[in-house]
Amino acid sequence: MGKKTEKEEFAYGKGDLCTVEITDIGNDGEGIGKIDGYTLFVKDAVIGDRTKVKIMKAKKNYAYAHLEEVMEPSGDRVKPLCSVSRQCGGCQTQSMSYERELKFKQGKVRNNLVRLGGFDGDFIDSIMEPIIGMEEPWRYRNKAQFPMGRDKEGRIIAGFYAGRTHSIIPVTDCLIGTAENKEILDIIISHMEKYGIEPYDEATGNGLLRHVLIRKGFVSSEIMVCLVINYRKDKIKVDVTSPVGDNTDYIVCQRELVSDLCKVEGMTSISVSINTDKTNVIMGTEIHTLWGKDTISDTLCGLKFEISPLSFYQVNPVQAEKLYGQAIEYAGLTGKETVWDLYCGIGTITLAMAKAAGHVYGVEIIPDAIRDARNNAIRNGIDNASFLCGKAEEVLPEFYENAIREGSDRDDETGISLTQAIHPDVIVVDPPRKGCDQDCIDTMLKMEPAKIVYVSCDSATLARDLRLLADGGYELAAVRPCDMFCHTVHVETVALLKRTATKY
Ligand code: SAH
């Protein structure tokens, strides 16, 4: 055994088989075992398993190994419900009991706060609350984006990418998604076959249909389908962007597709999104509604929301209500407070907080989402929320600098005091995975809110940002993970910071 190079000798080499006991879990849910101090990372192995593995890639101190056989299963091992759970990149922890998965996520957040945030382990243990798990952790996603392609036999398929690749694992009835996904995809695939509509080919840039976005309002039961197409007017003779009913020469097949799709129970909106770029970004920014409404509606925290294809909306609404509830509790609103909600999307947290606050400012980068947010405020009779469109790291410093320069102390738009606006009681942030920009953090510190509530979908960037806020005069008062993405390694967290010192 072993592989020799001129420089170093590794304990194991590619292709070696070994037996290893899995004693830990990595951040990506992989099993970790050790043989004489040499570390093996084994995807799909569960902590407590005794396994036979094959070394795939060996380094000096560690190797990646393939799980060949579970010789003695861990007490935490369960049979995955999905038949493609190992190949598909969507789920990573289906072989683990749900209880164990929750424990793994609690540990992941804790470890990131300690290792990457530099917080003391005992301190984190004293302020961290137990993860909010889901009672029924299946069929929880209200949104799915299926890439389209062909399998080796040339059949048109829809599914999800295999982990870290762009090869599509065919799966139309994903068990964390809605039951309607399969019905909708079956209609689209048979339609493509009938009319010779090509799925998009990433390698050549040819083909029409790239992705199918399906969204369902769990309370409203309304369904939206958005077909992401590689549509170039010069290449395709027909106008696939014309709404049904237009008198242009739009294609029979489109009329037929729309008429088949709108028979699906709950169908409310059918649209196309044009994306002709060679990019990993799924949605194009140009959207044309072919049939029905431009949006679907849903109810969250007792508020009604309209959601456009391009707007962000939490994918697990059952858990989102619990998450928002926790964020509102941490904010400790009494009806008078001025609040900023940065990265507000369609205004879900903003409007939920507005019910209990004096005035709330929402900031969001996507114009469609801001338009939805403003309409959502009107629809819900909320007049103490205002929305600003732009990057949080630009909008917030500009607002702050302008207010400092401004002679008058009244925000003309909202009628509230500018001093109050730039020294709010609470700032809520809910950034994408990359976390907050430094300019955003710096301005938040200058604004000196009494509390900051940080909602995060990536505990590594959360740890980094909490460290910056802690060094800027805030005390980390509470942290609570919430399981929004059951059977995956992703975990949402909400943290509360309280101001301890005046730095500026
Ligand atoms: N709080 C909302 C949305 C959270 S998702 C909810 O719970 O529904 C993060 C949001 O941040 C997305 O809507 C995204 O469009 C937006 N976003 C991304 N980068 C941004 C930036 N630099 N400034 C402001 N918003 C941004």
Coordinates of C-alpha atoms and ligand atoms in Angstrom, one line a residue:
M1 CA 0.0 0.0 0.0
G2 CA 1.0 3.6 -0.2
K3 CA 2.1 5.9 -2.9
K4 CA 5.6 7.2 -3.3
T5 CA 6.6 10.4 -4.9
E6 CA 10.1 11.9 -4.9
K7 CA 9.1 14.4 -2.3
E8 CA 6.8 12.6 0.1
E9 CA 5.3 9.3 1.0
F10 CA 1.6 9.1 1.6
A11 CA 0.0 6.6 3.9
Y12 CA -2.5 5.6 1.3
G13 CA -2.8 5.9 -2.5
K14 CA -5.6 6.1 -5.0
G15 CA -7.5 2.8 -5.3
D16 CA -6.5 1.5 -1.8
L17 CA -9.3 -0.1 0.1
C18 CA -9.5 0.3 3.9
T19 CA -11.8 -0.2 6.8
V20 CA -12.6 2.9 8.8
E21 CA -14.9 3.9 11.7
I22 CA -16.6 7.2 11.1
T23 CA -16.2 9.4 14.1
D24 CA -17.0 12.9 13.0
I25 CA -19.0 15.0 10.5
G26 CA -17.6 17.7 8.2
N27 CA -19.3 20.9 7.3
D28 CA -20.6 19.5 4.1
G29 CA -22.2 16.5 6.0
E30 CA -19.4 14.1 4.9
G31 CA -18.3 11.4 7.4
I32 CA -14.8 11.7 8.8
G33 CA -12.7 8.8 10.0
K34 CA -9.1 8.4 11.1
I35 CA -6.6 5.6 10.6
D36 CA -3.4 6.1 12.7
G37 CA -3.9 9.9 12.6
Y38 CA -4.5 9.9 8.8
T39 CA -7.9 11.5 8.1
L40 CA -10.4 10.2 5.6
F41 CA -13.3 12.2 4.3
V42 CA -16.1 9.9 3.2
K43 CA -19.2 11.3 1.5
D44 CA -22.5 9.6 2.5
A45 CA -20.9 7.9 5.5
V46 CA -22.8 8.6 8.8
I47 CA -21.1 9.2 12.1
G48 CA -21.0 5.9 13.9
D49 CA -20.8 3.7 10.7
R50 CA -18.0 1.1 10.3
T51 CA -17.2 1.3 6.6
K52 CA -15.2 -0.1 3.8
V53 CA -13.9 2.8 1.6
K54 CA -11.8 3.3 -1.5
I55 CA -9.3 6.1 -1.6
M56 CA -10.0 8.4 -4.5
K57 CA -7.6 11.3 -3.9
A58 CA -4.7 11.1 -1.3
K59 CA -2.8 14.0 0.2
K60 CA -0.1 14.0 2.8
N61 CA -2.4 14.2 5.9
Y62 CA -5.8 13.4 4.5
A63 CA -7.7 11.6 1.7
Y64 CA -11.1 11.7 0.0
A65 CA -12.6 8.2 -0.1
H66 CA -15.6 6.6 -1.7
L67 CA -18.1 4.7 0.5
E68 CA -17.9 1.1 -0.8
E69 CA -19.8 -0.7 1.9
V70 CA -21.4 0.0 5.3
M71 CA -20.1 -2.9 7.3
E72 CA -21.9 -1.9 10.5
P73 CA -24.4 0.8 10.3
S74 CA -24.5 3.7 12.8
G75 CA -27.6 3.9 15.0
D76 CA -28.1 7.3 13.3
R77 CA -28.2 5.8 9.8
V78 CA -31.6 5.6 8.0
K79 CA -32.6 4.5 4.5
P80 CA -32.9 7.5 2.3
L81 CA -36.5 8.1 1.0
C82 CA -35.2 9.3 -2.4
S83 CA -33.7 6.7 -4.7
V84 CA -31.2 9.2 -6.2
S85 CA -30.2 10.9 -2.9
R86 CA -26.5 9.8 -3.3
Q87 CA -26.1 11.0 -6.9
C88 CA -28.2 14.2 -6.7
G89 CA -26.5 17.3 -5.4
G90 CA -29.7 18.6 -3.9
C91 CA -29.7 16.7 -0.6
Q92 CA -26.6 15.6 1.4
T93 CA -27.9 14.2 4.6
Q94 CA -30.7 11.8 3.7
S95 CA -28.8 8.8 5.2
M96 CA -28.8 10.4 8.6
S97 CA -31.8 10.5 11.0
Y98 CA -33.5 13.8 11.1
E99 CA -32.6 14.2 14.8
R100 CA -28.9 13.6 14.0
E101 CA -29.1 16.1 11.1
L102 CA -30.4 18.8 13.5
K103 CA -27.6 18.0 16.0
F104 CA -25.1 18.3 13.1
K105 CA -26.5 21.7 12.1
Q106 CA -26.4 23.0 15.6
G107 CA -22.8 21.9 15.8
K108 CA -21.9 23.4 12.4
V109 CA -23.2 26.9 13.5
R110 CA -21.4 26.6 16.8
N111 CA -18.1 25.5 15.3
N112 CA -18.2 28.3 12.7
L113 CA -18.8 30.9 15.3
V114 CA -15.9 29.6 17.4
R115 CA -13.4 28.8 14.6
L116 CA -14.2 31.6 12.1
G117 CA -15.7 34.2 14.4
G118 CA -13.2 33.8 17.2
F119 CA -15.9 33.6 19.9
D120 CA -15.2 31.5 23.0
G121 CA -16.8 28.0 22.8
D122 CA -18.2 28.2 26.4
F123 CA -19.6 31.6 25.7
I124 CA -21.3 30.4 22.5
D125 CA -22.7 27.4 24.4
S126 CA -24.2 29.8 27.0
I127 CA -26.0 32.0 24.5
M128 CA -27.0 29.5 21.8
E129 CA -30.5 28.3 21.7
P130 CA -31.6 24.9 20.3
I131 CA -32.2 24.6 16.6
I132 CA -35.8 25.0 15.4
G133 CA -36.5 21.8 13.6
M134 CA -39.4 21.0 11.2
E135 CA -42.2 18.7 12.2
E136 CA -42.7 17.2 8.8
P137 CA -39.4 17.7 6.9
W138 CA -40.5 16.6 3.5
R139 CA -42.3 18.3 0.6
Y140 CA -41.3 21.6 2.2
R141 CA -39.9 23.6 -0.7
N142 CA -42.3 26.0 -2.4
K143 CA -39.9 26.6 -5.3
A144 CA -37.8 24.4 -7.6
Q145 CA -35.6 25.2 -10.6
F146 CA -35.2 22.2 -12.9
P147 CA -32.4 22.3 -15.5
M148 CA -33.4 20.6 -18.8
G149 CA -31.2 18.4 -20.8
R150 CA -30.8 15.0 -22.5
D151 CA -29.6 11.7 -21.0
K152 CA -27.1 9.3 -22.6
E153 CA -29.9 7.7 -24.6
G154 CA -31.0 11.1 -25.9
R155 CA -34.2 11.3 -24.0
I156 CA -35.2 14.8 -22.7
I157 CA -34.8 15.0 -18.9
A158 CA -35.4 17.4 -16.1
G159 CA -33.8 17.1 -12.7
F160 CA -31.0 18.4 -10.6
Y161 CA -27.3 18.7 -11.0
A162 CA -25.1 16.0 -9.5
G163 CA -23.0 17.4 -6.7
R164 CA -20.3 19.8 -7.9
T165 CA -21.0 19.1 -11.6
H166 CA -23.4 20.2 -14.3
S167 CA -24.6 16.7 -15.3
I168 CA -28.3 16.4 -14.7
I169 CA -29.7 13.6 -12.5
P170 CA -33.2 13.0 -13.8
V171 CA -35.7 13.5 -11.0
T172 CA -39.1 15.1 -11.5
D173 CA -40.7 14.0 -8.3
C174 CA -38.2 15.4 -5.8
L175 CA -39.5 14.6 -2.3
I176 CA -38.5 17.9 -0.8
G177 CA -40.5 19.7 -3.5
T178 CA -44.2 19.8 -4.3
A179 CA -46.2 16.9 -5.8
E180 CA -47.3 19.2 -8.7
N181 CA -43.7 19.5 -10.0
K182 CA -43.8 16.1 -11.7
E183 CA -47.2 16.8 -13.4
I184 CA -45.9 20.1 -14.8
L185 CA -42.5 18.7 -15.9
D186 CA -44.2 15.7 -17.6
I187 CA -46.4 18.0 -19.6
I188 CA -43.4 20.1 -20.7
I189 CA -41.2 17.2 -21.6
S190 CA -43.9 15.4 -23.7
H191 CA -44.5 18.7 -25.4
M192 CA -40.8 19.2 -26.2
E193 CA -40.7 15.7 -27.6
K194 CA -43.8 16.2 -29.7
Y195 CA -42.6 19.5 -31.3
G196 CA -38.9 18.8 -31.3
I197 CA -38.1 21.6 -28.9
E198 CA -34.5 21.3 -27.9
P199 CA -33.3 21.5 -24.3
Y200 CA -30.5 24.0 -23.9
D201 CA -27.0 22.6 -24.2
E202 CA -24.4 24.4 -22.0
A203 CA -21.5 23.3 -24.1
T204 CA -22.7 24.6 -27.4
G205 CA -25.1 27.4 -26.3
N206 CA -27.8 25.9 -28.5
G207 CA -31.3 24.7 -27.6
L208 CA -34.3 26.6 -26.3
L209 CA -35.4 25.5 -22.9
R210 CA -32.8 26.0 -20.1
H211 CA -34.7 25.7 -16.8
V212 CA -38.2 25.4 -15.5
L213 CA -39.0 27.4 -12.4
I214 CA -42.0 26.2 -10.5
R215 CA -43.3 28.1 -7.4
K216 CA -46.3 27.3 -5.3
G217 CA -48.0 29.4 -2.6
F218 CA -48.6 26.9 0.2
V219 CA -51.4 28.8 1.8
S220 CA -53.0 30.1 -1.5
S221 CA -52.3 26.9 -3.5
E222 CA -51.5 29.2 -6.5
I223 CA -48.8 27.9 -8.9
M224 CA -46.4 29.8 -11.1
V225 CA -44.4 28.3 -14.0
C226 CA -41.6 30.3 -15.6
L227 CA -39.8 28.8 -18.6
V228 CA -36.3 30.1 -18.9
I229 CA -35.5 30.1 -22.6
N230 CA -32.5 30.8 -24.7
Y231 CA -34.6 32.8 -27.1
R232 CA -32.9 34.8 -29.9
K233 CA -35.3 36.5 -32.3
D234 CA -32.9 36.0 -35.2
K235 CA -32.7 32.2 -34.6
I236 CA -36.3 31.4 -33.7
K237 CA -38.9 32.4 -36.3
V238 CA -41.8 32.5 -34.0
D239 CA -42.6 35.0 -31.2
V240 CA -42.5 32.8 -28.1
T241 CA -42.9 35.9 -25.9
S242 CA -46.3 36.9 -27.1
P243 CA -49.1 36.4 -24.6
V244 CA -51.7 33.9 -25.5
G245 CA -54.5 35.8 -27.3
D246 CA -52.2 38.1 -29.1
N247 CA -52.9 38.1 -32.9
T248 CA -49.2 37.7 -33.8
D249 CA -48.0 34.4 -35.4
Y250 CA -47.2 32.7 -32.2
I251 CA -46.8 29.0 -32.4
V252 CA -49.5 26.4 -32.1
C253 CA -47.3 24.4 -29.8
Q254 CA -47.0 27.3 -27.4
R255 CA -50.8 27.7 -27.3
E256 CA -51.1 24.0 -26.7
L257 CA -48.4 24.0 -24.0
V258 CA -50.1 26.8 -22.2
S259 CA -53.5 25.3 -22.5
D260 CA -52.2 22.0 -21.0
L261 CA -50.3 23.7 -18.2
C262 CA -53.2 25.8 -17.2
K263 CA -55.2 22.7 -16.5
V264 CA -52.9 21.9 -13.6
E265 CA -54.9 22.6 -10.4
G266 CA -53.8 25.9 -8.9
M267 CA -52.0 27.2 -12.1
T268 CA -52.1 31.0 -11.8
S269 CA -49.2 32.3 -13.8
I270 CA -47.3 31.1 -16.8
S271 CA -44.3 33.1 -18.1
V272 CA -41.1 33.0 -20.0
S273 CA -37.8 34.4 -18.9
I274 CA -35.3 35.2 -21.6
N275 CA -31.7 34.2 -20.8
T276 CA -29.3 34.0 -23.8
D277 CA -26.1 34.4 -21.8
K278 CA -23.5 31.7 -21.3
T279 CA -23.8 31.8 -17.5
N280 CA -24.7 29.8 -14.4
V281 CA -27.2 32.4 -13.5
I282 CA -30.6 30.7 -14.0
M283 CA -33.1 33.5 -14.6
G284 CA -32.8 36.2 -17.3
T285 CA -34.1 39.6 -16.3
E286 CA -36.6 39.9 -19.1
I287 CA -39.9 38.3 -18.2
H288 CA -43.0 37.9 -20.4
T289 CA -46.3 36.6 -18.9
L290 CA -47.9 34.2 -21.4
W291 CA -51.0 33.4 -19.4
G292 CA -52.6 34.4 -16.1
K293 CA -51.2 36.8 -13.6
D294 CA -47.7 38.2 -13.4
T295 CA -47.4 37.0 -9.8
I296 CA -48.7 34.5 -7.4
S297 CA -49.9 35.3 -4.0
D298 CA -49.2 33.7 -0.6
T299 CA -49.8 34.4 3.0
L300 CA -47.0 34.5 5.5
C301 CA -47.2 35.7 9.2
G302 CA -50.8 36.7 8.5
L303 CA -49.8 39.0 5.7
K304 CA -50.6 38.6 2.0
F305 CA -47.7 38.7 -0.4
E306 CA -47.5 38.9 -4.2
I307 CA -44.4 37.2 -5.6
S308 CA -42.8 37.8 -9.1
P309 CA -40.7 35.2 -10.8
L310 CA -37.5 37.2 -10.1
S311 CA -38.3 38.1 -6.5
F312 CA -36.8 36.2 -3.6
Y313 CA -39.3 34.4 -1.4
Q314 CA -38.2 32.0 1.4
V315 CA -38.4 28.5 0.0
N316 CA -39.6 26.9 3.2
P317 CA -42.6 29.0 4.3
V318 CA -43.5 26.8 7.4
Q319 CA -40.0 27.3 8.8
A320 CA -39.8 30.9 7.6
E321 CA -42.7 31.9 9.9
K322 CA -40.8 30.4 12.8
L323 CA -37.6 32.1 11.8
Y324 CA -39.3 35.5 11.4
G325 CA -41.1 34.9 14.7
Q326 CA -37.7 34.5 16.3
A327 CA -36.3 37.6 14.6
I328 CA -39.3 39.6 15.8
E329 CA -38.9 38.3 19.3
Y330 CA -35.2 39.3 19.3
A331 CA -36.1 42.7 18.0
G332 CA -38.3 43.2 21.0
L333 CA -40.6 45.8 19.4
T334 CA -43.2 47.7 21.4
G335 CA -44.9 49.7 18.6
K336 CA -42.7 52.9 18.6
E337 CA -39.4 51.7 17.2
T338 CA -37.6 52.8 14.0
V339 CA -36.3 49.8 12.2
W340 CA -34.2 49.1 9.1
D341 CA -34.6 45.8 7.3
L342 CA -31.7 45.4 4.9
Y343 CA -31.8 42.8 2.1
C344 CA -35.6 42.9 2.5
G345 CA -36.7 41.0 -0.7
I346 CA -40.5 41.5 -1.2
G347 CA -40.8 42.9 2.3
T348 CA -41.7 39.9 4.3
I349 CA -39.7 40.7 7.5
T350 CA -40.3 44.5 6.9
L351 CA -44.0 44.2 6.9
A352 CA -44.2 41.6 9.7
M353 CA -42.1 44.0 11.8
A354 CA -44.1 47.1 10.7
K355 CA -47.1 45.8 12.5
A356 CA -45.2 46.1 15.8
A357 CA -43.0 49.1 15.1
G358 CA -43.1 52.9 14.5
H359 CA -41.5 53.0 11.1
V360 CA -39.6 50.4 9.0
Y361 CA -37.2 51.0 6.1
G362 CA -36.7 48.2 3.7
V363 CA -33.7 48.0 1.3
E364 CA -33.3 45.6 -1.5
I365 CA -31.3 45.4 -4.7
I366 CA -33.9 43.8 -7.1
P367 CA -36.3 46.4 -8.6
D368 CA -39.1 43.8 -9.1
A369 CA -38.8 42.8 -5.5
I370 CA -39.1 46.4 -4.3
R371 CA -42.1 46.9 -6.5
D372 CA -43.7 43.8 -5.0
A373 CA -42.7 45.0 -1.5
R374 CA -44.5 48.4 -2.0
N375 CA -47.6 46.7 -3.4
N376 CA -47.5 44.2 -0.5
A377 CA -47.5 47.1 2.0
I378 CA -50.5 48.7 0.3
R379 CA -52.3 45.4 0.0
N380 CA -51.9 44.8 3.7
G381 CA -52.9 48.3 4.7
I382 CA -49.4 49.0 6.1
D383 CA -48.4 52.7 5.8
N384 CA -45.4 52.8 8.2
A385 CA -43.0 51.0 5.9
S386 CA -40.9 52.6 3.1
F387 CA -38.7 50.9 0.6
L388 CA -35.4 51.9 -1.0
C389 CA -34.0 50.1 -4.1
G390 CA -30.3 49.6 -4.4
K391 CA -27.3 47.8 -2.8
A392 CA -27.5 47.9 1.0
E393 CA -23.8 48.9 1.1
E394 CA -24.6 52.0 -1.1
V395 CA -28.1 52.9 0.0
L396 CA -27.4 52.9 3.7
P397 CA -24.2 55.1 3.6
E398 CA -25.9 57.5 1.1
F399 CA -28.9 57.9 3.3
Y400 CA -26.7 58.4 6.4
E401 CA -24.4 60.9 4.7
N402 CA -27.4 62.8 3.2
A403 CA -29.2 63.0 6.6
I404 CA -26.0 64.3 8.3
R405 CA -25.7 67.0 5.6
E406 CA -29.4 67.8 5.5
G407 CA -30.5 70.9 7.3
S408 CA -34.1 69.9 8.0
D409 CA -34.8 67.0 10.4
R410 CA -37.7 65.6 8.5
D411 CA -37.6 62.8 6.0
D412 CA -40.0 64.3 3.4
E413 CA -41.1 61.0 2.1
T414 CA -42.0 59.4 5.4
G415 CA -42.5 62.4 7.6
I416 CA -40.3 60.9 10.3
S417 CA -37.3 62.5 12.0
L418 CA -34.1 61.9 10.1
T419 CA -32.1 61.8 13.3
Q420 CA -34.4 59.0 14.3
A421 CA -34.0 57.3 10.9
I422 CA -30.2 57.3 11.0
H423 CA -30.1 56.2 14.7
P424 CA -32.7 53.5 14.6
D425 CA -33.7 51.2 17.4
V426 CA -33.1 48.0 15.4
I427 CA -31.4 47.0 12.2
V428 CA -32.3 43.7 10.7
V429 CA -30.1 42.1 8.0
D430 CA -30.8 39.1 6.0
P431 CA -28.1 39.0 3.3
P432 CA -27.4 36.4 0.7
R433 CA -24.6 33.8 1.4
K434 CA -21.7 36.1 0.9
G435 CA -22.9 38.1 4.0
C436 CA -22.8 41.9 4.4
D437 CA -20.4 44.2 2.6
Q438 CA -17.8 46.0 4.8
D439 CA -19.4 49.4 3.9
C440 CA -22.7 48.2 5.1
I441 CA -21.3 46.9 8.4
D442 CA -19.4 50.2 8.9
T443 CA -22.5 52.3 8.4
M444 CA -24.6 50.1 10.7
L445 CA -22.0 50.7 13.4
K446 CA -22.1 54.4 12.8
M447 CA -25.9 54.3 13.1
E448 CA -25.6 52.7 16.5
P449 CA -28.9 50.9 16.7
A450 CA -29.6 49.4 20.2
K451 CA -30.1 46.0 18.6
I452 CA -29.0 44.3 15.4
V453 CA -30.9 41.1 14.4
Y454 CA -28.8 39.1 11.9
V455 CA -30.6 36.5 9.8
S456 CA -28.1 34.4 7.9
C457 CA -28.2 31.5 5.4
D458 CA -24.4 30.9 5.7
S459 CA -22.9 30.5 9.2
A460 CA -19.4 31.0 7.9
T461 CA -20.0 34.6 6.7
L462 CA -22.3 35.1 9.7
A463 CA -19.3 34.3 12.0
R464 CA -17.1 36.8 10.1
D465 CA -19.7 39.6 10.3
L466 CA -20.6 38.9 13.9
R467 CA -16.9 39.3 14.8
L468 CA -16.9 42.7 13.0
L469 CA -20.0 43.8 14.8
A470 CA -18.7 42.5 18.2
D471 CA -15.4 44.4 17.6
G472 CA -17.5 47.5 16.7
G473 CA -19.2 47.7 20.1
Y474 CA -21.9 45.0 20.1
E475 CA -22.4 42.0 22.4
L476 CA -23.6 38.8 20.9
A477 CA -26.7 38.1 23.1
A478 CA -28.4 35.1 21.4
V479 CA -28.0 32.7 18.5
R480 CA -30.6 30.3 17.2
P481 CA -30.4 28.1 14.1
C482 CA -33.5 27.2 12.2
D483 CA -33.8 24.3 9.9
M484 CA -35.1 25.7 6.6
F485 CA -33.3 23.3 4.3
C486 CA -34.1 19.9 5.7
H487 CA -31.9 17.0 4.3
T488 CA -29.3 19.4 3.0
V489 CA -26.2 20.8 4.8
H490 CA -27.5 24.3 4.7
V491 CA -28.7 26.0 7.8
E492 CA -30.3 29.3 8.6
T493 CA -29.5 31.2 11.7
V494 CA -30.8 34.2 13.5
A495 CA -28.6 36.1 15.9
L496 CA -29.2 39.0 18.3
L497 CA -26.6 41.7 19.0
K498 CA -26.9 44.4 21.6
R499 CA -25.0 47.6 21.7
T500 CA -22.6 47.8 24.6
A501 CA -20.5 50.8 23.9
T502 CA -20.6 54.1 22.0
K503 CA -17.7 54.0 19.6
Y504 CA -18.5 56.9 17.3
Ligands
SAH1 N1 -35.5 39.2 3.9 C1 -36.1 38.6 2.7 C2 -35.0 38.3 1.6 C3 -33.8 37.6 2.1 S1 -32.8 36.9 0.7 C4 -36.9 37.4 3.0 O1 -36.7 36.8 4.1 O2 -37.7 37.1 2.2 C5 -31.6 38.2 0.4 C6 -32.1 39.3 -0.4 O3 -31.0 40.2 -0.6 C7 -32.6 38.9 -1.8 O4 -33.9 39.5 -2.0 C8 -31.5 39.6 -2.7 O5 -32.1 40.1 -4.0 C9 -31.1 40.8 -1.9 N2 -29.7 41.3 -2.1 C10 -28.6 40.7 -2.6 N3 -27.6 41.5 -2.6 C11 -28.0 42.7 -2.1 C12 -27.3 43.9 -1.8 N4 -26.0 44.1 -2.0 N5 -28.1 44.9 -1.3 C13 -29.4 44.8 -1.0 N6 -30.1 43.6 -1.3 C14 -29.4 42.6 -1.8

